CSV table of C-alpha atoms in Angstrom, one decimal:
chain,number,residue,atom,x,y,z
A,1,UNK,CA,-0.1,0.2,0.1
A,2,UNK,CA,1.4,3.3,-0.9
A,3,UNK,CA,1.3,6.2,1.5
A,4,UNK,CA,-1.5,7.9,-1.1
A,5,UNK,CA,-3.7,5.3,-0.6
A,6,UNK,CA,-3.4,4.5,3.2
A,7,UNK,CA,-5.0,8.6,4.0
A,8,UNK,CA,-2.2,9.6,6.3
A,9,UNK,CA,-0.4,11.7,3.2
A,10,UNK,CA,-2.7,14.5,1.8
A,11,UNK,CA,-2.8,15.0,-2.0
A,12,UNK,CA,-0.4,17.9,-3.0
A,13,UNK,CA,-2.6,21.3,-3.1
A,14,UNK,CA,-3.9,22.3,-6.5
A,15,UNK,CA,-3.0,25.3,-8.4
A,16,UNK,CA,-6.3,27.3,-7.6
A,17,UNK,CA,-5.2,26.3,-3.4
A,18,UNK,CA,-1.5,27.6,-4.0
A,19,UNK,CA,-2.8,30.9,-5.0
A,20,UNK,CA,-5.4,31.4,-2.4
A,21,UNK,CA,-2.3,30.5,0.2
A,22,UNK,CA,0.0,33.4,-1.3
A,23,UNK,CA,-2.7,35.5,-1.5
A,24,UNK,CA,-3.9,34.9,2.1
A,25,UNK,CA,0.1,35.1,2.8
A,26,UNK,CA,0.7,38.4,1.0
A,27,UNK,CA,-2.2,39.8,2.7
A,28,UNK,CA,-0.9,39.0,6.3
A,29,UNK,CA,2.6,40.2,5.0
A,30,UNK,CA,1.0,43.6,4.0
A,31,UNK,CA,-0.9,44.1,7.3
A,32,UNK,CA,2.1,43.1,9.6
A,33,UNK,CA,4.2,46.0,7.0
A,34,UNK,CA,1.8,48.3,7.8
A,35,UNK,CA,2.1,47.8,11.3
A,36,UNK,CA,5.2,47.6,11.5
A,37,UNK,CA,5.8,51.2,9.7
A,38,UNK,CA,3.1,52.9,11.7
A,39,UNK,CA,3.7,52.0,15.3
A,40,UNK,CA,7.7,52.5,14.8
A,41,UNK,CA,7.4,56.1,13.2
A,42,UNK,CA,10.7,55.9,11.4
A,43,UNK,CA,9.7,53.9,8.2
A,44,UNK,CA,10.9,49.8,7.1
A,45,UNK,CA,13.7,51.3,5.1
A,46,UNK,CA,15.5,52.9,8.1
A,47,UNK,CA,14.8,49.4,10.2
A,48,UNK,CA,17.2,46.4,10.5
A,49,UNK,CA,16.2,43.3,8.9
A,50,UNK,CA,16.1,41.2,11.6
A,51,UNK,CA,13.9,43.2,13.3
A,52,UNK,CA,11.8,43.4,10.0
A,53,UNK,CA,11.8,39.2,9.7
A,54,UNK,CA,10.8,39.0,13.3
A,55,UNK,CA,8.0,40.8,13.1
A,56,UNK,CA,6.7,39.0,10.1
A,57,UNK,CA,7.3,35.7,11.7
A,58,UNK,CA,5.7,37.0,14.6
A,59,UNK,CA,2.6,38.0,12.5
A,60,UNK,CA,2.4,34.7,10.5
A,61,UNK,CA,2.5,32.8,13.6
A,62,UNK,CA,-0.5,34.5,14.7
A,63,UNK,CA,-2.3,34.4,12.1
A,64,UNK,CA,-1.3,30.4,12.2
A,65,UNK,CA,-2.0,29.3,15.5
A,66,UNK,CA,-5.5,31.5,15.4
A,67,UNK,CA,-8.9,29.2,15.9
């Protein structure tokens, strides 16, 4: 029996599902960048990449674990 037949391995996402997931991710990242830019008041261009990356990661993880 293959993994696909045992029902434990999900089938790969369809192209439509991939585009929907990408759109959702773009929306989350845009919200995070806008919030970060507004909260800091210094503009994203002046922020260290590490700070931007951490803020984006925090936002993505918060959205991912929402019930």
